[in-house]
PDB file of C-alpha atoms and ligand atoms in Angstrom:
ATOM      1  CA  MET A  61      54.886  60.959  46.870  1.00  0.00           C
ATOM      2  CA  THR A  62      54.401  63.670  44.214  1.00  0.00           C
ATOM      3  CA  ILE A  63      53.489  63.357  40.541  1.00  0.00           C
ATOM      4  CA  GLY A  64      54.408  66.063  38.022  1.00  0.00           C
ATOM      5  CA  PRO A  65      54.540  66.228  34.215  1.00  0.00           C
ATOM      6  CA  ALA A  66      57.919  65.374  32.667  1.00  0.00           C
ATOM      7  CA  GLY A  67      57.231  66.559  29.114  1.00  0.00           C
ATOM      8  CA  ALA A  68      54.577  68.671  27.401  1.00  0.00           C
ATOM      9  CA  ALA A  69      53.360  65.829  25.178  1.00  0.00           C
ATOM     10  CA  LEU A  70      53.570  62.915  27.633  1.00  0.00           C
ATOM     11  CA  GLY A  71      55.450  61.562  30.636  1.00  0.00           C
ATOM     12  CA  ALA A  72      55.381  62.216  34.385  1.00  0.00           C
ATOM     13  CA  GLU A  73      58.037  62.089  37.076  1.00  0.00           C
ATOM     14  CA  ILE A  74      57.103  60.497  40.372  1.00  0.00           C
ATOM     15  CA  ARG A  75      59.167  61.655  43.346  1.00  0.00           C
ATOM     16  CA  GLY A  76      59.416  60.528  46.933  1.00  0.00           C
ATOM     17  CA  VAL A  77      58.879  56.816  46.404  1.00  0.00           C
ATOM     18  CA  ASP A  78      61.104  53.784  46.939  1.00  0.00           C
ATOM     19  CA  LEU A  79      59.916  51.144  44.471  1.00  0.00           C
ATOM     20  CA  LYS A  80      61.110  48.365  46.818  1.00  0.00           C
ATOM     21  CA  ASN A  81      58.518  49.389  49.396  1.00  0.00           C
ATOM     22  CA  ILE A  82      55.505  50.878  47.712  1.00  0.00           C
ATOM     23  CA  GLY A  83      52.196  50.553  49.570  1.00  0.00           C
ATOM     24  CA  SER A  84      48.876  49.809  47.900  1.00  0.00           C
ATOM     25  CA  ALA A  85      47.524  53.399  48.021  1.00  0.00           C
ATOM     26  CA  ASP A  86      50.684  54.813  46.441  1.00  0.00           C
ATOM     27  CA  PHE A  87      50.713  51.993  43.893  1.00  0.00           C
ATOM     28  CA  ALA A  88      47.116  52.806  42.894  1.00  0.00           C
ATOM     29  CA  ALA A  89      48.181  56.449  42.327  1.00  0.00           C
ATOM     30  CA  VAL A  90      51.198  55.306  40.282  1.00  0.00           C
ATOM     31  CA  HIS A  91      48.972  53.081  38.158  1.00  0.00           C
ATOM     32  CA  ARG A  92      46.525  55.935  37.544  1.00  0.00           C
ATOM     33  CA  ALA A  93      49.397  58.279  36.648  1.00  0.00           C
ATOM     34  CA  TRP A  94      50.746  55.707  34.202  1.00  0.00           C
ATOM     35  CA  LEU A  95      47.387  55.551  32.371  1.00  0.00           C
ATOM     36  CA  ASP A  96      47.121  59.358  32.405  1.00  0.00           C
ATOM     37  CA  HIS A  97      50.706  60.184  31.350  1.00  0.00           C
ATOM     38  CA  GLN A  98      51.725  56.983  29.424  1.00  0.00           C
ATOM     39  CA  VAL A  99      55.361  57.109  30.595  1.00  0.00           C
ATOM     40  CA  LEU A 100      56.573  57.341  34.205  1.00  0.00           C
ATOM     41  CA  LEU A 101      60.029  58.243  35.475  1.00  0.00           C
ATOM     42  CA  PHE A 102      61.321  57.357  38.959  1.00  0.00           C
ATOM     43  CA  ARG A 103      64.831  58.630  39.713  1.00  0.00           C
ATOM     44  CA  GLY A 104      67.370  57.447  42.275  1.00  0.00           C
ATOM     45  CA  GLN A 105      66.195  53.832  42.705  1.00  0.00           C
ATOM     46  CA  GLU A 106      68.449  51.095  44.099  1.00  0.00           C
ATOM     47  CA  LEU A 107      66.983  47.796  42.972  1.00  0.00           C
ATOM     48  CA  SER A 108      68.227  44.228  42.756  1.00  0.00           C
ATOM     49  CA  ASP A 109      66.940  42.161  39.816  1.00  0.00           C
ATOM     50  CA  ASP A 110      64.470  40.564  42.259  1.00  0.00           C
ATOM     51  CA  ASP A 111      63.218  44.006  43.365  1.00  0.00           C
ATOM     52  CA  PHE A 112      62.892  45.126  39.745  1.00  0.00           C
ATOM     53  CA  ILE A 113      60.906  42.019  38.822  1.00  0.00           C
ATOM     54  CA  ALA A 114      58.717  42.335  41.936  1.00  0.00           C
ATOM     55  CA  PHE A 115      57.806  45.963  41.085  1.00  0.00           C
ATOM     56  CA  SER A 116      57.194  45.062  37.421  1.00  0.00           C
ATOM     57  CA  ARG A 117      54.834  42.256  38.527  1.00  0.00           C
ATOM     58  CA  ARG A 118      52.617  44.763  40.321  1.00  0.00           C
ATOM     59  CA  PHE A 119      51.400  45.698  36.800  1.00  0.00           C
ATOM     60  CA  GLY A 120      50.720  42.130  35.636  1.00  0.00           C
ATOM     61  CA  ASN A 121      52.368  38.886  34.606  1.00  0.00           C
ATOM     62  CA  LEU A 122      55.712  39.209  32.866  1.00  0.00           C
ATOM     63  CA  ASP A 123      56.679  37.954  29.437  1.00  0.00           C
ATOM     64  CA  TRP A 124      59.996  36.241  28.987  1.00  0.00           C
ATOM     65  CA  ALA A 125      62.557  38.491  27.369  1.00  0.00           C
ATOM     66  CA  PRO A 126      63.076  38.210  23.608  1.00  0.00           C
ATOM     67  CA  ILE A 127      66.149  36.272  22.491  1.00  0.00           C
ATOM     68  CA  GLN A 128      69.189  38.528  22.335  1.00  0.00           C
ATOM     69  CA  GLU A 129      71.217  38.996  19.162  1.00  0.00           C
ATOM     70  CA  THR A 130      73.857  36.619  20.552  1.00  0.00           C
ATOM     71  CA  GLY A 131      71.276  33.837  20.838  1.00  0.00           C
ATOM     72  CA  ARG A 132      71.277  34.138  24.642  1.00  0.00           C
ATOM     73  CA  ARG A 133      67.806  34.402  25.996  1.00  0.00           C
ATOM     74  CA  PHE A 134      68.229  36.131  29.345  1.00  0.00           C
ATOM     75  CA  VAL A 135      70.234  36.875  32.445  1.00  0.00           C
ATOM     76  CA  ASP A 136      70.991  33.587  34.216  1.00  0.00           C
ATOM     77  CA  GLY A 137      68.106  32.837  36.566  1.00  0.00           C
ATOM     78  CA  TYR A 138      66.022  35.797  35.310  1.00  0.00           C
ATOM     79  CA  PRO A 139      64.232  34.837  32.085  1.00  0.00           C
ATOM     80  CA  GLU A 140      62.069  37.964  32.369  1.00  0.00           C
ATOM     81  CA  ILE A 141      65.006  40.366  32.059  1.00  0.00           C
ATOM     82  CA  TYR A 142      66.187  41.676  28.697  1.00  0.00           C
ATOM     83  CA  VAL A 143      69.588  43.336  28.783  1.00  0.00           C
ATOM     84  CA  VAL A 144      69.983  46.509  26.714  1.00  0.00           C
ATOM     85  CA  SER A 145      73.711  47.126  26.469  1.00  0.00           C
ATOM     86  CA  ASN A 146      76.702  47.756  24.220  1.00  0.00           C
ATOM     87  CA  VAL A 147      79.144  46.186  26.715  1.00  0.00           C
ATOM     88  CA  ILE A 148      81.240  43.263  25.476  1.00  0.00           C
ATOM     89  CA  GLU A 149      82.666  40.800  28.012  1.00  0.00           C
ATOM     90  CA  ASN A 150      85.098  38.058  26.978  1.00  0.00           C
ATOM     91  CA  GLY A 151      84.326  38.885  23.348  1.00  0.00           C
ATOM     92  CA  VAL A 152      80.571  38.396  23.784  1.00  0.00           C
ATOM     93  CA  PRO A 153      77.979  41.238  23.971  1.00  0.00           C
ATOM     94  CA  ILE A 154      76.158  41.044  27.324  1.00  0.00           C
ATOM     95  CA  GLY A 155      73.002  42.582  25.828  1.00  0.00           C
ATOM     96  CA  SER A 156      71.233  43.867  22.734  1.00  0.00           C
ATOM     97  CA  LEU A 157      70.970  46.993  20.582  1.00  0.00           C
ATOM     98  CA  GLY A 158      74.660  48.006  20.619  1.00  0.00           C
ATOM     99  CA  ALA A 159      75.582  51.713  20.719  1.00  0.00           C
ATOM    100  CA  GLY A 160      73.832  52.875  17.538  1.00  0.00           C
ATOM    101  CA  GLU A 161      70.505  54.578  17.182  1.00  0.00           C
ATOM    102  CA  ALA A 162      67.463  52.414  17.981  1.00  0.00           C
ATOM    103  CA  ALA A 163      64.724  53.417  15.550  1.00  0.00           C
ATOM    104  CA  TRP A 164      61.197  54.382  16.636  1.00  0.00           C
ATOM    105  CA  HIS A 165      59.152  51.335  17.651  1.00  0.00           C
ATOM    106  CA  THR A 166      56.790  49.825  20.155  1.00  0.00           C
ATOM    107  CA  ASP A 167      58.075  46.706  21.870  1.00  0.00           C
ATOM    108  CA  MET A 168      57.554  43.239  20.392  1.00  0.00           C
ATOM    109  CA  SER A 169      54.580  44.213  18.215  1.00  0.00           C
ATOM    110  CA  TYR A 170      55.712  41.548  15.718  1.00  0.00           C
ATOM    111  CA  LEU A 171      54.008  39.102  18.131  1.00  0.00           C
ATOM    112  CA  GLU A 172      50.263  38.363  18.185  1.00  0.00           C
ATOM    113  CA  ASP A 173      50.218  39.255  21.909  1.00  0.00           C
ATOM    114  CA  PRO A 174      52.675  42.111  22.438  1.00  0.00           C
ATOM    115  CA  PRO A 175      53.434  43.229  26.015  1.00  0.00           C
ATOM    116  CA  LYS A 176      51.247  46.065  27.296  1.00  0.00           C
ATOM    117  CA  ALA A 177      54.135  47.761  29.056  1.00  0.00           C
ATOM    118  CA  SER A 178      57.906  47.739  29.389  1.00  0.00           C
ATOM    119  CA  MET A 179      60.143  48.974  32.171  1.00  0.00           C
ATOM    120  CA  LEU A 180      63.817  49.929  31.997  1.00  0.00           C
ATOM    121  CA  TYR A 181      66.166  50.230  34.968  1.00  0.00           C
ATOM    122  CA  ALA A 182      69.437  52.112  34.375  1.00  0.00           C
ATOM    123  CA  LEU A 183      72.513  50.402  35.845  1.00  0.00           C
ATOM    124  CA  GLU A 184      75.263  52.219  33.902  1.00  0.00           C
ATOM    125  CA  ILE A 185      74.787  55.304  31.745  1.00  0.00           C
ATOM    126  CA  PRO A 186      77.328  57.028  29.443  1.00  0.00           C
ATOM    127  CA  PRO A 187      78.232  60.683  30.137  1.00  0.00           C
ATOM    128  CA  ARG A 188      76.426  61.805  26.988  1.00  0.00           C
ATOM    129  CA  GLY A 189      74.155  60.373  24.291  1.00  0.00           C
ATOM    130  CA  GLY A 190      71.810  57.400  24.528  1.00  0.00           C
ATOM    131  CA  ASP A 191      68.751  59.531  25.385  1.00  0.00           C
ATOM    132  CA  THR A 192      65.422  57.761  24.912  1.00  0.00           C
ATOM    133  CA  TRP A 193      62.540  59.547  23.193  1.00  0.00           C
ATOM    134  CA  PHE A 194      58.865  58.746  23.634  1.00  0.00           C
ATOM    135  CA  CYS A 195      55.973  59.602  21.343  1.00  0.00           C
ATOM    136  CA  ASN A 196      52.312  60.019  22.338  1.00  0.00           C
ATOM    137  CA  MET A 197      50.284  57.946  19.887  1.00  0.00           C
ATOM    138  CA  TYR A 198      46.904  59.074  21.287  1.00  0.00           C
ATOM    139  CA  LEU A 199      47.802  62.676  20.550  1.00  0.00           C
ATOM    140  CA  ALA A 200      49.243  61.808  17.149  1.00  0.00           C
ATOM    141  CA  TYR A 201      45.967  60.061  16.239  1.00  0.00           C
ATOM    142  CA  GLU A 202      43.784  62.855  17.594  1.00  0.00           C
ATOM    143  CA  CYS A 203      45.771  65.494  15.647  1.00  0.00           C
ATOM    144  CA  LEU A 204      45.756  63.656  12.304  1.00  0.00           C
ATOM    145  CA  PRO A 205      44.258  65.725   9.482  1.00  0.00           C
ATOM    146  CA  ASP A 206      40.674  64.567   8.871  1.00  0.00           C
ATOM    147  CA  THR A 207      41.429  63.046   5.462  1.00  0.00           C
ATOM    148  CA  LEU A 208      44.257  60.938   6.891  1.00  0.00           C
ATOM    149  CA  LYS A 209      42.143  59.952   9.894  1.00  0.00           C
ATOM    150  CA  GLN A 210      39.458  58.668   7.531  1.00  0.00           C
ATOM    151  CA  ARG A 211      41.984  56.789   5.390  1.00  0.00           C
ATOM    152  CA  VAL A 212      43.376  54.782   8.322  1.00  0.00           C
ATOM    153  CA  GLN A 213      40.001  53.541   9.615  1.00  0.00           C
ATOM    154  CA  GLY A 214      39.561  49.764   9.322  1.00  0.00           C
ATOM    155  CA  LEU A 215      43.106  49.125   8.070  1.00  0.00           C
ATOM    156  CA  SER A 216      45.583  46.621   9.489  1.00  0.00           C
ATOM    157  CA  VAL A 217      49.364  46.743   9.481  1.00  0.00           C
ATOM    158  CA  LYS A 218      51.868  43.910   9.400  1.00  0.00           C
ATOM    159  CA  HIS A 219      54.469  44.513  12.113  1.00  0.00           C
ATOM    160  CA  ASP A 220      57.760  43.144  10.875  1.00  0.00           C
ATOM    161  CA  GLY A 221      59.507  40.453  12.914  1.00  0.00           C
ATOM    162  CA  THR A 222      62.733  40.414  10.889  1.00  0.00           C
ATOM    163  CA  TYR A 223      64.729  43.239  12.463  1.00  0.00           C
ATOM    164  CA  ASN A 224      64.983  44.635  15.965  1.00  0.00           C
ATOM    165  CA  SER A 225      65.084  48.386  16.530  1.00  0.00           C
ATOM    166  CA  GLY A 226      68.886  48.401  16.381  1.00  0.00           C
ATOM    167  CA  GLY A 227      68.633  47.025  12.819  1.00  0.00           C
ATOM    168  CA  TYR A 228      69.891  43.546  13.809  1.00  0.00           C
ATOM    169  CA  VAL A 229      68.229  40.454  12.325  1.00  0.00           C
ATOM    170  CA  ARG A 230      66.357  38.546  15.047  1.00  0.00           C
ATOM    171  CA  GLN A 231      67.589  35.123  16.041  1.00  0.00           C
ATOM    172  CA  GLY A 232      66.244  32.305  13.894  1.00  0.00           C
ATOM    173  CA  VAL A 233      64.886  34.652  11.189  1.00  0.00           C
ATOM    174  CA  THR A 234      66.134  34.879   7.608  1.00  0.00           C
ATOM    175  CA  ALA A 235      66.436  38.515   6.552  1.00  0.00           C
ATOM    176  CA  VAL A 236      63.684  39.474   4.118  1.00  0.00           C
ATOM    177  CA  ASP A 237      63.434  43.014   2.827  1.00  0.00           C
ATOM    178  CA  ASP A 238      60.078  42.644   1.112  1.00  0.00           C
ATOM    179  CA  PRO A 239      57.396  44.149   3.383  1.00  0.00           C
ATOM    180  CA  VAL A 240      54.709  42.028   1.703  1.00  0.00           C
ATOM    181  CA  THR A 241      56.325  38.667   2.503  1.00  0.00           C
ATOM    182  CA  SER A 242      58.384  39.400   5.631  1.00  0.00           C
ATOM    183  CA  PRO A 243      57.252  37.566   8.807  1.00  0.00           C
ATOM    184  CA  GLY A 244      55.214  39.438  11.406  1.00  0.00           C
ATOM    185  CA  ALA A 245      51.841  39.912  13.114  1.00  0.00           C
ATOM    186  CA  LEU A 246      48.827  41.854  11.833  1.00  0.00           C
ATOM    187  CA  HIS A 247      47.292  44.494  14.085  1.00  0.00           C
ATOM    188  CA  PRO A 248      44.701  47.224  13.502  1.00  0.00           C
ATOM    189  CA  LEU A 249      46.273  50.537  12.516  1.00  0.00           C
ATOM    190  CA  VAL A 250      44.000  52.320  14.979  1.00  0.00           C
ATOM    191  CA  CYS A 251      43.558  50.559  18.322  1.00  0.00           C
ATOM    192  CA  ARG A 252      41.341  51.307  21.280  1.00  0.00           C
ATOM    193  CA  HIS A 253      43.205  51.236  24.586  1.00  0.00           C
ATOM    194  CA  PRO A 254      41.529  48.536  26.703  1.00  0.00           C
ATOM    195  CA  GLU A 255      41.867  50.494  29.965  1.00  0.00           C
ATOM    196  CA  THR A 256      41.368  54.143  28.962  1.00  0.00           C
ATOM    197  CA  GLY A 257      39.071  53.582  25.963  1.00  0.00           C
ATOM    198  CA  ARG A 258      41.095  56.160  23.973  1.00  0.00           C
ATOM    199  CA  ARG A 259      42.129  55.524  20.369  1.00  0.00           C
ATOM    200  CA  ALA A 260      45.760  55.500  19.322  1.00  0.00           C
ATOM    201  CA  LEU A 261      47.715  54.842  16.153  1.00  0.00           C
ATOM    202  CA  TYR A 262      49.534  51.510  16.425  1.00  0.00           C
ATOM    203  CA  LEU A 263      52.416  51.534  13.948  1.00  0.00           C
ATOM    204  CA  GLY A 264      55.027  49.244  15.553  1.00  0.00           C
ATOM    205  CA  ARG A 265      58.107  49.994  13.480  1.00  0.00           C
ATOM    206  CA  ARG A 266      58.645  51.474  10.040  1.00  0.00           C
ATOM    207  CA  ARG A 267      61.063  48.968   8.490  1.00  0.00           C
ATOM    208  CA  ASN A 268      59.153  46.347   6.508  1.00  0.00           C
ATOM    209  CA  GLY A 269      55.806  47.691   7.770  1.00  0.00           C
ATOM    210  CA  TYR A 270      52.983  46.877   5.370  1.00  0.00           C
ATOM    211  CA  VAL A 271      49.349  48.000   5.228  1.00  0.00           C
ATOM    212  CA  CYS A 272      47.385  44.892   4.283  1.00  0.00           C
ATOM    213  CA  GLY A 273      45.229  44.975   1.196  1.00  0.00           C
ATOM    214  CA  LEU A 274      47.084  47.906  -0.413  1.00  0.00           C
ATOM    215  CA  THR A 275      49.627  47.699  -3.183  1.00  0.00           C
ATOM    216  CA  LEU A 276      53.178  48.044  -1.901  1.00  0.00           C
ATOM    217  CA  ASP A 277      53.399  51.557  -3.375  1.00  0.00           C
ATOM    218  CA  GLU A 278      50.134  52.625  -1.713  1.00  0.00           C
ATOM    219  CA  SER A 279      51.233  51.111   1.582  1.00  0.00           C
ATOM    220  CA  GLU A 280      54.648  52.813   1.487  1.00  0.00           C
ATOM    221  CA  SER A 281      53.059  56.145   0.648  1.00  0.00           C
ATOM    222  CA  LEU A 282      50.501  55.928   3.501  1.00  0.00           C
ATOM    223  CA  LEU A 283      53.079  54.727   6.030  1.00  0.00           C
ATOM    224  CA  ASN A 284      55.535  57.465   5.031  1.00  0.00           C
ATOM    225  CA  GLU A 285      52.818  60.061   5.501  1.00  0.00           C
ATOM    226  CA  LEU A 286      51.830  58.687   8.917  1.00  0.00           C
ATOM    227  CA  TRP A 287      55.392  58.261  10.182  1.00  0.00           C
ATOM    228  CA  SER A 288      56.482  61.740   9.187  1.00  0.00           C
ATOM    229  CA  PHE A 289      53.435  63.087  11.047  1.00  0.00           C
ATOM    230  CA  VAL A 290      53.625  61.120  14.318  1.00  0.00           C
ATOM    231  CA  VAL A 291      57.274  61.777  15.198  1.00  0.00           C
ATOM    232  CA  ARG A 292      56.913  65.568  15.151  1.00  0.00           C
ATOM    233  CA  ASP A 293      58.337  67.346  18.215  1.00  0.00           C
ATOM    234  CA  GLN A 294      54.860  68.275  19.452  1.00  0.00           C
ATOM    235  CA  PHE A 295      54.120  64.580  20.179  1.00  0.00           C
ATOM    236  CA  THR A 296      57.447  63.602  21.793  1.00  0.00           C
ATOM    237  CA  TRP A 297      59.401  63.804  25.061  1.00  0.00           C
ATOM    238  CA  ARG A 298      63.120  63.142  25.436  1.00  0.00           C
ATOM    239  CA  HIS A 299      64.476  61.411  28.531  1.00  0.00           C
ATOM    240  CA  GLU A 300      68.098  62.002  29.590  1.00  0.00           C
ATOM    241  CA  TRP A 301      69.129  59.021  31.706  1.00  0.00           C
ATOM    242  CA  GLN A 302      70.807  58.919  35.100  1.00  0.00           C
ATOM    243  CA  THR A 303      71.966  55.775  36.870  1.00  0.00           C
ATOM    244  CA  GLY A 304      69.143  54.549  39.127  1.00  0.00           C
ATOM    245  CA  ASP A 305      66.338  55.723  36.809  1.00  0.00           C
ATOM    246  CA  VAL A 306      63.350  53.463  36.299  1.00  0.00           C
ATOM    247  CA  VAL A 307      61.146  54.291  33.304  1.00  0.00           C
ATOM    248  CA  LEU A 308      57.834  52.547  32.661  1.00  0.00           C
ATOM    249  CA  TRP A 309      55.907  53.020  29.419  1.00  0.00           C
ATOM    250  CA  ASP A 310      52.651  51.870  27.884  1.00  0.00           C
ATOM    251  CA  ASN A 311      53.330  50.079  24.589  1.00  0.00           C
ATOM    252  CA  ARG A 312      49.681  50.404  23.556  1.00  0.00           C
ATOM    253  CA  CYS A 313      49.777  54.171  23.142  1.00  0.00           C
ATOM    254  CA  THR A 314      53.461  55.171  22.842  1.00  0.00           C
ATOM    255  CA  MET A 315      56.509  54.502  20.704  1.00  0.00           C
ATOM    256  CA  HIS A 316      60.141  55.090  21.662  1.00  0.00           C
ATOM    257  CA  ARG A 317      63.559  55.446  20.065  1.00  0.00           C
ATOM    258  CA  ARG A 318      67.086  55.825  21.380  1.00  0.00           C
ATOM    259  CA  ASP A 319      69.931  58.142  20.338  1.00  0.00           C
ATOM    260  CA  SER A 320      73.315  56.648  19.526  1.00  0.00           C
ATOM    261  CA  PHE A 321      76.208  57.090  21.973  1.00  0.00           C
ATOM    262  CA  ASP A 322      79.981  56.581  22.153  1.00  0.00           C
ATOM    263  CA  ALA A 323      80.617  52.873  21.569  1.00  0.00           C
ATOM    264  CA  ASP A 324      83.572  53.001  24.004  1.00  0.00           C
ATOM    265  CA  ALA A 325      81.335  54.199  26.848  1.00  0.00           C
ATOM    266  CA  ARG A 326      79.347  51.676  28.923  1.00  0.00           C
ATOM    267  CA  ARG A 327      75.532  51.641  28.924  1.00  0.00           C
ATOM    268  CA  ILE A 328      73.645  48.857  30.733  1.00  0.00           C
ATOM    269  CA  LEU A 329      69.905  48.758  31.372  1.00  0.00           C
ATOM    270  CA  HIS A 330      67.650  45.906  32.399  1.00  0.00           C
ATOM    271  CA  ARG A 331      64.175  45.679  30.866  1.00  0.00           C
ATOM    272  CA  THR A 332      61.027  43.781  31.799  1.00  0.00           C
ATOM    273  CA  GLN A 333      57.970  43.258  29.577  1.00  0.00           C
ATOM    274  CA  ILE A 334      54.488  43.179  31.164  1.00  0.00           C
ATOM    275  CA  ARG A 335      52.055  40.843  29.475  1.00  0.00           C
ATOM    276  CA  SER A 336      48.840  42.217  28.059  1.00  0.00           C
ATOM    277  CA  GLU A 337      45.463  40.802  29.017  1.00  0.00           C
ATOM    278  CA  SER A 338      44.157  41.434  25.477  1.00  0.00           C
ATOM    279  CA  ARG A 339      45.440  41.709  21.920  1.00  0.00           C
ATOM    280  CA  PRO A 340      45.613  45.062  20.133  1.00  0.00           C
ATOM    281  CA  ALA A 341      42.068  45.707  18.851  1.00  0.00           C
ATOM    282  CA  PHE A 342      39.890  48.536  17.675  1.00  0.00           C
TER     283      PHE A 342
HETATM  284  C1  SIN B 594      64.382  49.722  24.106  1.00  0.00           C
HETATM  285  O1  SIN B 594      64.014  49.980  22.964  1.00  0.00           O
HETATM  286  O2  SIN B 594      63.725  49.026  24.858  1.00  0.00           O
HETATM  287  C2  SIN B 594      65.697  50.309  24.599  1.00  0.00           C
HETATM  288  C3  SIN B 594      65.676  51.772  24.707  1.00  0.00           C
HETATM  289  C4  SIN B 594      66.978  52.323  25.216  1.00  0.00           C
HETATM  290  O3  SIN B 594      68.052  51.728  24.992  1.00  0.00           O
HETATM  291  O4  SIN B 594      66.944  53.381  25.841  1.00  0.00           O
END
């Protein structure tokens, strides 16, 4: 097994490993690499849903998948698997997020206990488009200008639970476009990673984000400043998918977004969410 950087800002590719049969010494090295590089890529995997769940469980207990836009919760028999897809079968989408852009976000941060990690397994990938971008939120925090770094200390952000990253209203939620009153969970704007001890910005998603205790204008102005800073090229890495790729990321110190792709092409990925042992905290 070899481990090499995938991008300048974050990410590593691990080669020479079959995730169906990974021994404890190799798993320990994978776990270390995940904490060091925040996102891991394994190419050429051939996994059943059971294999994918078994490998995901090596990192911790799994959360059930969020409810899809159709109201379906999960793949039959696999409540842990979230389907990311634009494919429509018998008039019904088999997954979530369609073929449009998915905006920058960290997974499920509208919950009090968001998952610490997520893993995607690529089953069908379009010939072009649909790349997924990752952003290093440790580095973004560390590089903040001093004045901005001081301004964010001690603040909390409301992470909106109205819309998913594809812009679709979540099941059971009434659309509210007022960041002050929209539903969501509060988390510190700067969080300390419980395993590495490093500090990272924890922004969640931009739409309906709200910095508690500020006026709406002050909150919008601070969030706009932070968001335009953190998604600079120097903090990001772009992943071009191949069928058989598995990508694991740490939701506590990264964000991700997805490019749009041709709606007539097929894209199907399965995702698991690994439960956190602690809430986001400073
Ligand atoms: C996600 O946000 O989990 C999906 C990303 C993707 O479609 O590549």
